[in-house]
């Protein structure tokens, strides 16, 4: 109706009090209320949505199509389509996104790198050297 793609259903829940040690790969949707010590990856060949709730903690990389964060992530975040940072979001690491929605109060300690086309923009692109004119007397 408003030119928005239908989101995949959230079929997986890591509840408050649960902890996963190691990498975790998911399809469709995942809601995280607990903690993960490892990389959290939505399958690239299947639409994915990841909700990191206020009580959640991730120590590792995050990869998904649509990422909604209101908890803590210690590592880089890669949102292949959209990244939503809610007021209590705390990210320590670089963030890559195609579209970004950031609420007041969200905090990112790292670089914000938008995806232009299909290529992430690099912040450290080489800049031309400036030459100053010599003062000839």
Short mmCIF file of C-alpha atoms in Angstrom, two decimals:
data_model
loop_
_atom_site.label_atom_id
_atom_site.label_comp_id
_atom_site.label_asym_id
_atom_site.label_seq_id
_atom_site.Cartn_x
_atom_site.Cartn_y
_atom_site.Cartn_z
CA UNK A 1 0.00 0.00 0.00
CA UNK A 2 2.74 2.50 0.92
CA UNK A 3 5.38 0.91 -1.30
CA UNK A 4 6.79 -1.06 1.64
CA UNK A 5 7.83 -4.66 1.32
CA UNK A 6 6.11 -7.13 3.61
CA UNK A 7 8.39 -8.03 6.51
CA UNK A 8 9.17 -11.71 7.18
CA UNK A 9 7.51 -13.17 10.29
CA UNK A 10 9.45 -13.34 13.54
CA UNK A 11 9.67 -17.09 14.14
CA UNK A 12 12.56 -17.25 16.65
CA UNK A 13 12.93 -15.84 20.16
CA UNK A 14 15.99 -15.85 22.38
CA UNK A 15 14.32 -14.99 25.69
CA UNK A 16 15.52 -12.87 28.58
CA UNK A 17 17.89 -14.92 30.73
CA UNK A 18 19.11 -17.04 27.82
CA UNK A 19 22.70 -16.80 26.57
CA UNK A 20 24.15 -18.24 23.37
CA UNK A 21 27.92 -18.67 23.13
CA UNK A 22 28.91 -18.97 19.47
CA UNK A 23 27.69 -17.80 16.09
CA UNK A 24 23.94 -17.88 15.42
CA UNK A 25 22.37 -17.93 11.95
CA UNK A 26 18.64 -17.42 11.37
CA UNK A 27 16.06 -17.17 8.61
CA UNK A 28 12.97 -14.94 8.52
CA UNK A 29 12.78 -13.05 11.82
CA UNK A 30 14.50 -13.18 15.20
CA UNK A 31 13.72 -11.31 18.42
CA UNK A 32 16.57 -11.21 20.92
CA UNK A 33 15.85 -10.44 24.57
CA UNK A 34 18.80 -12.42 25.97
CA UNK A 35 22.47 -12.30 25.03
CA UNK A 36 24.72 -13.69 22.32
CA UNK A 37 28.50 -13.96 22.47
CA UNK A 38 29.23 -14.43 18.77
CA UNK A 39 28.11 -13.31 15.33
CA UNK A 40 24.39 -12.98 14.61
CA UNK A 41 23.62 -13.51 10.92
CA UNK A 42 20.38 -13.42 8.94
CA UNK A 43 20.61 -15.56 5.81
CA UNK A 44 21.57 -13.43 2.83
CA UNK A 45 19.47 -15.40 0.33
CA UNK A 46 16.27 -14.98 2.36
CA UNK A 47 14.63 -11.77 3.70
CA UNK A 48 15.46 -11.30 7.38
CA UNK A 49 14.45 -9.04 10.24
CA UNK A 50 16.26 -8.81 13.57
CA UNK A 51 14.90 -7.13 16.69
CA UNK A 52 17.43 -6.55 19.49
CA UNK A 53 15.29 -5.62 22.50
CA UNK A 54 16.19 -3.25 25.33
CA UNK A 55 17.38 -6.13 27.56
CA UNK A 56 19.50 -7.76 24.84
CA UNK A 57 23.30 -7.78 24.53
CA UNK A 58 25.28 -8.89 21.45
CA UNK A 59 29.06 -9.19 21.51
CA UNK A 60 29.97 -9.86 17.87
CA UNK A 61 28.95 -8.89 14.36
CA UNK A 62 25.32 -8.38 13.35
CA UNK A 63 24.13 -9.00 9.75
CA UNK A 64 20.49 -8.85 8.56
CA UNK A 65 18.28 -7.11 6.01
CA UNK A 66 16.23 -5.09 8.52
CA UNK A 67 17.75 -4.48 11.95
CA UNK A 68 15.92 -2.85 14.86
CA UNK A 69 18.07 -2.14 17.92
CA UNK A 70 17.02 -0.94 21.36
CA UNK A 71 19.67 -2.89 23.30
CA UNK A 72 23.46 -3.11 23.32
CA UNK A 73 25.73 -4.29 20.49
CA UNK A 74 29.49 -4.51 20.91
CA UNK A 75 30.67 -5.08 17.34
CA UNK A 76 29.91 -3.96 13.79
CA UNK A 77 26.32 -3.82 12.51
CA UNK A 78 25.48 -4.49 8.84
CA UNK A 79 21.89 -3.74 7.80
CA UNK A 80 21.53 -4.72 4.16
CA UNK A 81 18.32 -2.68 3.84
CA UNK A 82 17.21 -0.70 6.91
CA UNK A 83 18.58 0.06 10.36
CA UNK A 84 16.33 1.43 13.10
CA UNK A 85 18.05 2.70 16.23
CA UNK A 86 15.56 3.16 19.04
CA UNK A 87 16.18 5.48 22.04
CA UNK A 88 18.09 3.00 24.24
CA UNK A 89 20.28 1.59 21.44
CA UNK A 90 23.99 1.47 22.28
CA UNK A 91 26.41 0.36 19.54
CA UNK A 92 30.18 0.17 19.87
CA UNK A 93 31.41 -0.52 16.35
CA UNK A 94 30.99 0.61 12.77
CA UNK A 95 27.50 0.65 11.27
CA UNK A 96 26.68 -0.09 7.61
CA UNK A 97 23.16 0.57 6.32
CA UNK A 98 21.12 1.41 3.23
CA UNK A 99 18.41 3.37 5.11
CA UNK A 100 18.78 4.71 8.66
CA UNK A 101 16.21 5.79 11.23
CA UNK A 102 17.77 7.02 14.47
CA UNK A 103 15.71 8.10 17.47
CA UNK A 104 16.83 10.70 19.98
CA UNK A 105 18.92 9.03 22.69
CA UNK A 106 20.45 6.30 20.50
CA UNK A 107 24.24 6.17 20.65
CA UNK A 108 26.75 4.88 18.09
CA UNK A 109 30.44 4.84 18.98
CA UNK A 110 31.91 4.11 15.55
CA UNK A 111 31.58 5.10 11.91
CA UNK A 112 28.28 5.44 10.05
CA UNK A 113 28.77 4.02 6.54
CA UNK A 114 25.81 4.25 4.14
CA UNK A 115 25.48 1.71 1.33
CA UNK A 116 25.32 3.59 -1.97
CA UNK A 117 23.92 1.28 -4.65
CA UNK A 118 25.31 -2.10 -3.62
CA UNK A 119 28.67 -0.83 -2.36
CA UNK A 120 29.32 0.43 1.21
CA UNK A 121 30.79 3.93 1.18
CA UNK A 122 34.22 4.03 2.73
CA UNK A 123 34.94 6.86 5.09
CA UNK A 124 38.68 6.55 4.58
CA UNK A 125 38.67 7.24 0.84
CA UNK A 126 41.89 8.89 -0.26
CA UNK A 127 41.54 12.62 -0.50
CA UNK A 128 43.55 14.76 -2.94
CA UNK A 129 46.71 16.37 -1.59
CA UNK A 130 46.49 20.11 -1.04
CA UNK A 131 49.48 22.16 -2.17
CA UNK A 132 50.03 25.59 -0.73
CA UNK A 133 51.39 28.39 -2.85
CA UNK A 134 54.92 29.38 -1.86
CA UNK A 135 55.53 32.94 -0.74
CA UNK A 136 58.20 34.10 -3.23
CA UNK A 137 59.99 37.30 -2.16
#
